[in-house]
mmCIF file of C-alpha atoms and ligand atoms in Angstrom:
data_model
loop_
_atom_site.group_PDB
_atom_site.id
_atom_site.type_symbol
_atom_site.label_atom_id
_atom_site.label_comp_id
_atom_site.label_asym_id
_atom_site.label_seq_id
_atom_site.Cartn_x
_atom_site.Cartn_y
_atom_site.Cartn_z
ATOM 1 C CA MET G 1 73.389 49.544 15.499
ATOM 2 C CA ASP G 2 73.622 50.680 19.126
ATOM 3 C CA ILE G 3 70.534 49.762 21.184
ATOM 4 C CA ARG G 4 70.625 51.139 24.728
ATOM 5 C CA LYS G 5 67.008 51.851 25.599
ATOM 6 C CA VAL G 6 63.757 49.963 25.670
ATOM 7 C CA VAL G 7 60.440 51.819 25.413
ATOM 8 C CA ILE G 8 57.638 50.064 27.299
ATOM 9 C CA PRO G 9 54.148 51.545 26.864
ATOM 10 C CA VAL G 10 52.112 50.854 30.007
ATOM 11 C CA ALA G 11 49.487 53.591 29.651
ATOM 12 C CA GLY G 12 46.566 51.487 28.368
ATOM 13 C CA TRP G 13 43.278 51.075 30.252
ATOM 14 C CA GLY G 14 43.563 47.298 30.519
ATOM 15 C CA THR G 15 39.828 46.870 30.047
ATOM 16 C CA ARG G 16 40.121 43.109 29.398
ATOM 17 C CA SER G 17 41.578 42.668 32.870
ATOM 18 C CA VAL G 18 38.912 44.405 34.971
ATOM 19 C CA PRO G 19 37.950 44.190 37.770
ATOM 20 C CA ALA G 20 41.491 43.033 38.725
ATOM 21 C CA SER G 21 42.973 46.061 36.924
ATOM 22 C CA LYS G 22 40.510 48.628 38.288
ATOM 23 C CA ASN G 23 43.094 50.191 40.618
ATOM 24 C CA ILE G 24 46.162 48.027 39.944
ATOM 25 C CA PRO G 25 47.725 48.407 36.487
ATOM 26 C CA LYS G 26 47.478 45.097 34.611
ATOM 27 C CA GLU G 27 51.258 45.311 34.124
ATOM 28 C CA MET G 28 51.530 44.943 37.936
ATOM 29 C CA LEU G 29 49.347 41.838 38.237
ATOM 30 C CA PRO G 30 51.490 38.954 39.550
ATOM 31 C CA ILE G 31 52.650 36.002 37.515
ATOM 32 C CA TYR G 32 53.632 33.655 40.359
ATOM 33 C CA ASP G 33 55.897 35.837 42.562
ATOM 34 C CA LYS G 34 56.679 38.790 40.268
ATOM 35 C CA PRO G 35 54.578 41.384 38.471
ATOM 36 C CA VAL G 36 54.150 40.985 34.700
ATOM 37 C CA ILE G 37 56.317 44.044 34.039
ATOM 38 C CA GLN G 38 59.333 42.559 35.853
ATOM 39 C CA TYR G 39 59.461 39.597 33.452
ATOM 40 C CA ILE G 40 59.433 42.053 30.546
ATOM 41 C CA VAL G 41 62.152 44.291 31.988
ATOM 42 C CA GLU G 42 64.277 41.207 32.762
ATOM 43 C CA GLU G 43 63.881 40.127 29.122
ATOM 44 C CA ALA G 44 65.301 43.490 27.956
ATOM 45 C CA VAL G 45 68.165 43.212 30.464
ATOM 46 C CA LYS G 46 69.098 39.857 28.838
ATOM 47 C CA ALA G 47 69.749 41.895 25.667
ATOM 48 C CA GLY G 48 72.160 44.135 27.612
ATOM 49 C CA ILE G 49 69.658 46.996 27.878
ATOM 50 C CA ARG G 50 69.740 48.969 31.143
ATOM 51 C CA ASP G 51 67.713 52.102 30.311
ATOM 52 C CA VAL G 52 63.947 51.664 30.478
ATOM 53 C CA VAL G 53 61.507 54.308 29.253
ATOM 54 C CA PHE G 54 57.983 53.750 30.537
ATOM 55 C CA VAL G 55 55.198 55.490 28.644
ATOM 56 C CA ALA G 56 52.728 55.822 31.489
ATOM 57 C CA SER G 57 49.370 57.323 32.408
ATOM 58 C CA GLN G 58 48.164 58.871 35.663
ATOM 59 C CA ASN G 59 47.621 55.756 37.769
ATOM 60 C CA LYS G 60 50.812 53.886 36.783
ATOM 61 C CA LYS G 61 53.286 55.312 39.309
ATOM 62 C CA VAL G 62 53.483 51.895 41.005
ATOM 63 C CA VAL G 63 55.082 50.482 37.850
ATOM 64 C CA GLU G 64 58.050 52.853 38.265
ATOM 65 C CA ASP G 65 58.101 52.367 42.043
ATOM 66 C CA HIS G 66 58.559 48.620 41.577
ATOM 67 C CA PHE G 67 62.014 49.306 40.113
ATOM 68 C CA ASP G 68 63.033 51.645 42.956
ATOM 69 C CA TYR G 69 64.109 51.067 46.559
ATOM 70 C CA ASN G 70 61.521 50.616 49.329
ATOM 71 C CA PRO G 71 63.581 51.515 52.432
ATOM 72 C CA ALA G 72 60.846 50.709 54.995
ATOM 73 C CA LEU G 73 60.199 47.208 53.607
ATOM 74 C CA GLU G 74 63.938 46.593 53.184
ATOM 75 C CA MET G 75 64.527 47.507 56.852
ATOM 76 C CA VAL G 76 61.765 45.134 58.030
ATOM 77 C CA LEU G 77 63.207 42.265 55.988
ATOM 78 C CA ARG G 78 66.790 43.040 57.082
ATOM 79 C CA GLU G 79 65.867 43.155 60.782
ATOM 80 C CA ALA G 80 63.894 39.913 60.474
ATOM 81 C CA GLY G 81 66.910 38.231 58.866
ATOM 82 C CA LYS G 82 64.849 37.425 55.763
ATOM 83 C CA THR G 83 67.832 37.842 53.465
ATOM 84 C CA ALA G 84 66.524 35.786 50.519
ATOM 85 C CA LEU G 85 63.399 37.956 50.351
ATOM 86 C CA LEU G 86 65.456 41.108 50.849
ATOM 87 C CA ASP G 87 67.625 40.091 47.886
ATOM 88 C CA LYS G 88 64.538 39.717 45.697
ATOM 89 C CA VAL G 89 63.295 43.184 46.687
ATOM 90 C CA LEU G 90 66.712 44.742 46.052
ATOM 91 C CA HIS G 91 67.107 42.883 42.733
ATOM 92 C CA ALA G 92 64.116 44.739 41.228
ATOM 93 C CA ALA G 93 65.416 48.094 42.539
ATOM 94 C CA GLU G 94 68.884 47.590 41.084
ATOM 95 C CA LEU G 95 67.939 46.056 37.741
ATOM 96 C CA VAL G 96 67.610 49.123 35.473
ATOM 97 C CA ASN G 97 67.579 52.918 35.137
ATOM 98 C CA ILE G 98 64.053 54.247 34.866
ATOM 99 C CA MET G 99 62.763 57.118 32.755
ATOM 100 C CA SER G 100 59.149 57.969 32.312
ATOM 101 C CA VAL G 101 57.001 59.978 29.956
ATOM 102 C CA ARG G 102 53.245 60.642 30.064
ATOM 103 C CA GLN G 103 50.743 59.572 27.457
ATOM 104 C CA LYS G 104 47.951 61.988 28.364
ATOM 105 C CA LYS G 105 45.337 60.425 26.091
ATOM 106 C CA GLN G 106 45.201 56.714 25.351
ATOM 107 C CA LEU G 107 45.366 57.008 21.569
ATOM 108 C CA GLY G 108 46.942 53.628 20.854
ATOM 109 C CA LEU G 109 50.343 51.927 20.747
ATOM 110 C CA GLY G 110 51.689 54.104 17.905
ATOM 111 C CA HIS G 111 50.778 57.247 19.837
ATOM 112 C CA ALA G 112 52.403 55.807 22.984
ATOM 113 C CA VAL G 113 55.680 55.274 21.075
ATOM 114 C CA LEU G 114 55.426 58.808 19.671
ATOM 115 C CA CYS G 115 55.283 60.122 23.265
ATOM 116 C CA ALA G 116 58.821 58.734 23.814
ATOM 117 C CA ARG G 117 60.264 60.750 20.904
ATOM 118 C CA GLU G 118 62.075 63.339 23.035
ATOM 119 C CA ILE G 119 63.789 60.602 25.055
ATOM 120 C CA VAL G 120 64.783 58.147 22.314
ATOM 121 C CA GLY G 121 64.515 60.222 19.123
ATOM 122 C CA HIS G 122 68.256 60.980 19.046
ATOM 123 C CA ASP G 123 69.275 57.325 19.392
ATOM 124 C CA ASP G 124 69.958 55.340 16.175
ATOM 125 C CA ALA G 125 67.692 52.579 17.308
ATOM 126 C CA PHE G 126 65.801 51.410 20.374
ATOM 127 C CA ALA G 127 63.908 48.352 21.513
ATOM 128 C CA CYS G 128 60.187 48.505 22.237
ATOM 129 C CA THR G 129 57.908 46.008 23.895
ATOM 130 C CA VAL G 130 54.313 46.057 25.054
ATOM 131 C CA GLY G 131 53.972 45.894 28.825
ATOM 132 C CA ASP G 132 51.509 43.027 29.071
ATOM 133 C CA ASP G 133 52.952 40.221 26.972
ATOM 134 C CA LEU G 134 55.532 37.736 28.299
ATOM 135 C CA MET G 135 58.025 35.811 26.209
ATOM 136 C CA PHE G 136 60.188 33.119 27.595
ATOM 137 C CA GLY G 137 62.739 30.797 26.006
ATOM 138 C CA GLU G 138 64.074 27.864 28.044
ATOM 139 C CA ASN G 139 67.481 27.510 26.387
ATOM 140 C CA VAL G 140 67.139 29.937 23.483
ATOM 141 C CA PRO G 141 67.115 33.745 23.282
ATOM 142 C CA ALA G 142 63.477 34.812 22.992
ATOM 143 C CA GLY G 143 61.819 38.197 22.617
ATOM 144 C CA ILE G 144 64.013 41.316 22.745
ATOM 145 C CA PRO G 145 67.437 39.534 22.861
ATOM 146 C CA GLN G 146 66.508 37.527 19.743
ATOM 147 C CA LEU G 147 65.318 40.649 17.880
ATOM 148 C CA VAL G 148 68.309 42.795 18.885
ATOM 149 C CA LYS G 149 70.686 40.150 17.495
ATOM 150 C CA VAL G 150 68.930 40.029 14.102
ATOM 151 C CA ALA G 151 68.551 43.836 13.924
ATOM 152 C CA GLN G 152 72.273 44.327 14.565
ATOM 153 C CA GLU G 153 73.331 41.582 12.120
ATOM 154 C CA HIS G 154 71.171 43.058 9.325
ATOM 155 C CA ASN G 155 71.320 46.734 10.393
ATOM 156 C CA MET G 156 67.564 46.882 9.932
ATOM 157 C CA PRO G 157 64.537 47.470 12.201
ATOM 158 C CA CYS G 158 62.743 44.253 13.147
ATOM 159 C CA ILE G 159 59.377 43.119 14.468
ATOM 160 C CA GLY G 160 58.689 39.886 16.337
ATOM 161 C CA VAL G 161 56.075 37.564 14.800
ATOM 162 C CA MET G 162 54.537 34.216 15.656
ATOM 163 C CA GLU G 163 52.232 31.954 13.656
ATOM 164 C CA VAL G 164 48.626 32.014 14.864
ATOM 165 C CA PRO G 165 45.645 29.875 13.745
ATOM 166 C CA ALA G 166 43.903 31.182 10.586
ATOM 167 C CA ASP G 167 40.722 31.980 12.558
ATOM 168 C CA LYS G 168 42.625 34.264 14.982
ATOM 169 C CA VAL G 169 44.319 36.628 12.480
ATOM 170 C CA ASN G 170 41.639 39.274 13.167
ATOM 171 C CA ARG G 171 43.113 39.834 16.666
ATOM 172 C CA TYR G 172 46.575 40.890 15.474
ATOM 173 C CA GLY G 173 48.608 42.938 13.052
ATOM 174 C CA ILE G 174 49.588 40.456 10.312
ATOM 175 C CA ALA G 175 52.895 40.513 8.395
ATOM 176 C CA MET G 176 53.341 39.403 4.785
ATOM 177 C CA GLY G 177 56.651 38.770 2.987
ATOM 178 C CA ASP G 178 59.333 36.315 1.848
ATOM 179 C CA GLU G 179 61.548 34.269 4.134
ATOM 180 C CA ILE G 180 65.107 35.360 3.262
ATOM 181 C CA GLU G 181 66.761 33.160 5.923
ATOM 182 C CA PRO G 182 65.248 30.536 8.214
ATOM 183 C CA GLY G 183 62.883 32.469 10.504
ATOM 184 C CA ILE G 184 63.639 35.903 8.985
ATOM 185 C CA ILE G 185 61.100 37.520 6.646
ATOM 186 C CA LYS G 186 61.566 40.604 4.475
ATOM 187 C CA VAL G 187 58.276 42.382 5.097
ATOM 188 C CA SER G 188 56.301 43.335 1.981
ATOM 189 C CA GLY G 189 53.127 44.385 3.764
ATOM 190 C CA LEU G 190 51.425 44.718 7.139
ATOM 191 C CA VAL G 191 47.747 44.857 7.917
ATOM 192 C CA GLU G 192 46.134 45.563 11.297
ATOM 193 C CA LYS G 193 43.452 43.070 12.416
ATOM 194 C CA PRO G 194 42.381 41.751 8.978
ATOM 195 C CA ALA G 195 39.034 39.935 8.682
ATOM 196 C CA VAL G 196 39.380 36.124 8.837
ATOM 197 C CA GLY G 197 39.839 34.670 5.338
ATOM 198 C CA THR G 198 41.164 37.896 3.777
ATOM 199 C CA VAL G 199 44.923 37.224 4.231
ATOM 200 C CA SER G 200 47.048 34.191 3.385
ATOM 201 C CA SER G 201 49.716 34.925 6.061
ATOM 202 C CA ARG G 202 49.304 33.775 9.661
ATOM 203 C CA LEU G 203 52.334 35.702 10.979
ATOM 204 C CA ALA G 204 51.044 37.816 13.851
ATOM 205 C CA ILE G 205 52.926 40.798 15.314
ATOM 206 C CA VAL G 206 53.478 39.939 18.974
ATOM 207 C CA GLY G 207 54.518 43.193 20.636
ATOM 208 C CA ARG G 208 58.307 43.070 20.280
ATOM 209 C CA TYR G 209 60.153 45.603 18.137
ATOM 210 C CA VAL G 210 63.569 47.053 17.360
ATOM 211 C CA LEU G 211 62.815 50.457 15.846
ATOM 212 C CA THR G 212 65.029 53.061 14.182
ATOM 213 C CA SER G 213 64.489 56.749 14.908
ATOM 214 C CA ASP G 214 62.869 57.339 11.495
ATOM 215 C CA ILE G 215 59.768 55.592 12.904
ATOM 216 C CA PHE G 216 58.738 58.937 14.442
ATOM 217 C CA SER G 217 58.398 60.686 11.082
ATOM 218 C CA TYR G 218 56.264 57.768 9.840
ATOM 219 C CA LEU G 219 54.134 57.934 13.000
ATOM 220 C CA ASP G 220 53.598 61.664 12.315
ATOM 221 C CA LYS G 221 51.957 60.665 9.031
ATOM 222 C CA VAL G 222 49.651 57.969 10.433
ATOM 223 C CA LYS G 223 45.985 58.923 10.360
ATOM 224 C CA PRO G 224 44.007 57.828 13.437
ATOM 225 C CA GLY G 225 42.001 54.669 12.719
ATOM 226 C CA ALA G 226 39.079 53.094 14.572
ATOM 227 C CA GLY G 227 38.530 54.652 18.026
ATOM 228 C CA GLY G 228 40.963 57.471 17.133
ATOM 229 C CA GLU G 229 43.919 55.102 17.709
ATOM 230 C CA ILE G 230 47.272 55.721 16.031
ATOM 231 C CA GLN G 231 48.524 52.281 15.044
ATOM 232 C CA LEU G 232 52.237 51.441 15.180
ATOM 233 C CA THR G 233 51.530 48.832 12.469
ATOM 234 C CA ASP G 234 50.582 51.598 9.987
ATOM 235 C CA ALA G 235 53.881 53.432 10.555
ATOM 236 C CA LEU G 236 55.811 50.162 10.220
ATOM 237 C CA ALA G 237 54.023 49.421 6.919
ATOM 238 C CA MET G 238 55.283 52.776 5.559
ATOM 239 C CA ARG G 239 58.825 52.055 6.760
ATOM 240 C CA ALA G 240 58.688 48.566 5.151
ATOM 241 C CA ALA G 241 57.621 50.033 1.799
ATOM 242 C CA ASP G 242 60.197 52.882 1.845
ATOM 243 C CA ARG G 243 63.318 51.471 3.432
ATOM 244 C CA GLY G 244 62.669 47.871 4.481
ATOM 245 C CA LEU G 245 61.714 45.991 7.624
ATOM 246 C CA LEU G 246 62.373 42.469 8.862
ATOM 247 C CA ALA G 247 59.988 40.168 10.724
ATOM 248 C CA VAL G 248 61.582 37.564 12.981
ATOM 249 C CA LYS G 249 59.810 34.365 14.028
ATOM 250 C CA MET G 250 60.065 34.446 17.798
ATOM 251 C CA ASN G 251 61.480 31.541 19.782
ATOM 252 C CA GLY G 252 60.008 30.295 23.000
ATOM 253 C CA LEU G 253 56.630 30.668 24.661
ATOM 254 C CA ARG G 254 54.353 33.695 24.696
ATOM 255 C CA PHE G 255 51.729 34.575 27.287
ATOM 256 C CA ASP G 256 49.381 37.551 26.788
ATOM 257 C CA ALA G 257 48.766 38.692 30.358
ATOM 258 C CA GLY G 258 45.695 40.640 29.183
ATOM 259 C CA ASP G 259 44.008 37.350 28.241
ATOM 260 C CA TRP G 260 42.754 35.335 31.234
ATOM 261 C CA VAL G 261 43.600 31.883 29.846
ATOM 262 C CA ASP G 262 47.162 32.969 29.020
ATOM 263 C CA TYR G 263 47.463 34.822 32.334
ATOM 264 C CA LEU G 264 46.486 31.748 34.353
ATOM 265 C CA ALA G 265 48.629 29.444 32.171
ATOM 266 C CA ALA G 266 51.638 31.734 32.793
ATOM 267 C CA ASN G 267 51.099 31.466 36.556
ATOM 268 C CA VAL G 268 51.064 27.672 36.343
ATOM 269 C CA TYR G 269 54.092 27.614 34.015
ATOM 270 C CA PHE G 270 56.305 29.838 36.175
ATOM 271 C CA GLY G 271 55.078 28.210 39.389
ATOM 272 C CA LEU G 272 56.004 24.756 38.058
ATOM 273 C CA ARG G 273 59.493 26.034 37.159
ATOM 274 C CA ASP G 274 60.232 26.689 40.835
ATOM 275 C CA GLU G 275 61.398 23.408 42.378
ATOM 276 C CA LYS G 276 60.371 24.645 45.855
ATOM 277 C CA ILE G 277 56.688 24.483 44.941
ATOM 278 C CA HIS G 278 56.715 22.257 41.827
ATOM 279 C CA ASP G 279 55.566 18.996 43.450
ATOM 280 C CA ASP G 280 52.898 20.528 45.683
ATOM 281 C CA LEU G 281 51.525 22.680 42.878
ATOM 282 C CA LEU G 282 51.373 19.754 40.466
ATOM 283 C CA LYS G 283 49.592 17.610 43.074
ATOM 284 C CA ARG G 284 47.076 20.410 43.654
ATOM 285 C CA ILE G 285 46.453 20.949 39.935
ATOM 286 C CA ARG G 286 45.959 17.183 39.400
ATOM 287 C CA SER G 287 43.437 16.992 42.231
ATOM 288 C CA LEU G 288 41.557 20.044 40.904
ATOM 289 C CA VAL G 289 41.455 18.619 37.369
ATOM 290 C CA GLN G 290 40.095 15.318 38.663
ATOM 291 C CA ALA G 291 37.517 16.992 40.948
HETATM 292 P P1 LIG N 301 46.636 46.641 24.763
HETATM 293 O O1 LIG N 301 45.763 47.027 23.651
HETATM 294 O O2 LIG N 301 46.798 45.200 25.084
HETATM 295 O O3 LIG N 301 46.286 47.329 26.131
HETATM 296 O O4 LIG N 301 48.016 47.371 24.585
HETATM 297 P P2 LIG N 301 45.066 48.018 26.759
HETATM 298 O O5 LIG N 301 44.390 48.955 25.851
HETATM 299 O O6 LIG N 301 45.608 48.535 28.055
HETATM 300 O O7 LIG N 301 44.193 46.725 27.114
HETATM 301 P P3 LIG N 301 42.705 46.266 26.830
HETATM 302 O O8 LIG N 301 42.708 45.768 25.406
HETATM 303 O O9 LIG N 301 41.835 47.443 27.105
HETATM 304 O O10 LIG N 301 42.530 45.167 27.832
HETATM 305 C C1 LIG N 301 49.299 46.762 24.690
HETATM 306 C C2 LIG N 301 50.232 47.603 25.542
HETATM 307 O O11 LIG N 301 50.254 48.956 25.087
HETATM 308 C C3 LIG N 301 49.938 49.843 26.136
HETATM 309 C C4 LIG N 301 49.203 49.008 27.182
HETATM 310 O O12 LIG N 301 49.391 49.541 28.497
HETATM 311 C C5 LIG N 301 49.823 47.643 27.016
HETATM 312 O O13 LIG N 301 50.996 47.487 27.797
HETATM 313 N N1 LIG N 301 49.132 50.968 25.577
HETATM 314 C C6 LIG N 301 48.048 50.718 24.813
HETATM 315 C C7 LIG N 301 49.517 52.263 25.858
HETATM 316 O O14 LIG N 301 50.521 52.509 26.560
HETATM 317 N N2 LIG N 301 48.770 53.292 25.347
HETATM 318 C C8 LIG N 301 47.671 53.094 24.575
HETATM 319 O O15 LIG N 301 47.045 54.077 24.147
HETATM 320 C C9 LIG N 301 47.302 51.752 24.312
#
């Protein structure tokens, strides 16, 4: 299974993140010194993926621009001798190849993936990740690299899952099935945002996928649900029933940048990982907690 591209839908309204996301896409909000989307693209690069397909809406041009050169800023940094900062700016520009497709109406994640059909539809398989959800493993592959490995070993599309508390299942797509190997589940059913107490599984779909090109014909068959949204989960449920699907328990930490507690926790986490600011930041947090 050859996986060269990652599809990243970034066309959503980001209503949970207003007013911060009123004019700045939530995918561009910073987590410490980088925008959310850079962490996600870097995760895909760890899986050897260099071609990124953004599914974008009108006001998301800055997302693409972040992965391009900025000659004026580069010249200022070069002339000022700020080479470490210049390297950081160039790193983002040289990380990946960018392609972009428009989602003209925000009709949900499934619809966003469908918009990428012309670009990825001829590939055997492709990775897909939401643009607002960070995954990070300290010494283990987490997120897309972990999924790509399992998908290639089993020659099967895969979804990333994590266990959530029983009273939070109504916020996620939930996967049911049998564990065929440690951490790998053969999916027997998927349900989008079930009411609390109606499902026994607590395995939540966390926005990481390796999809095969047949997903597009399943997406064609999905009927719009609540709010007219076309759910990727519904297409995946059809694929699971017809030809199989694996769910993989994701390693590492997850931060949903569209949720304020997770967003702030991610800033603290990545700030504390930088030894240049670790001690000062910790001191400041301790004094704020005691205040
Ligand atoms: P979310 O449901 O978290 O994003 O979608 P949202 O709709 O932008 O946010 P809220 O709930 O209103 O705060 C997960 C990812 O899918 C993209 C989003 O941009 C985000 O990266 N998405 C969602 C699309 O590209 N198109 C859509 O129609 C919906």
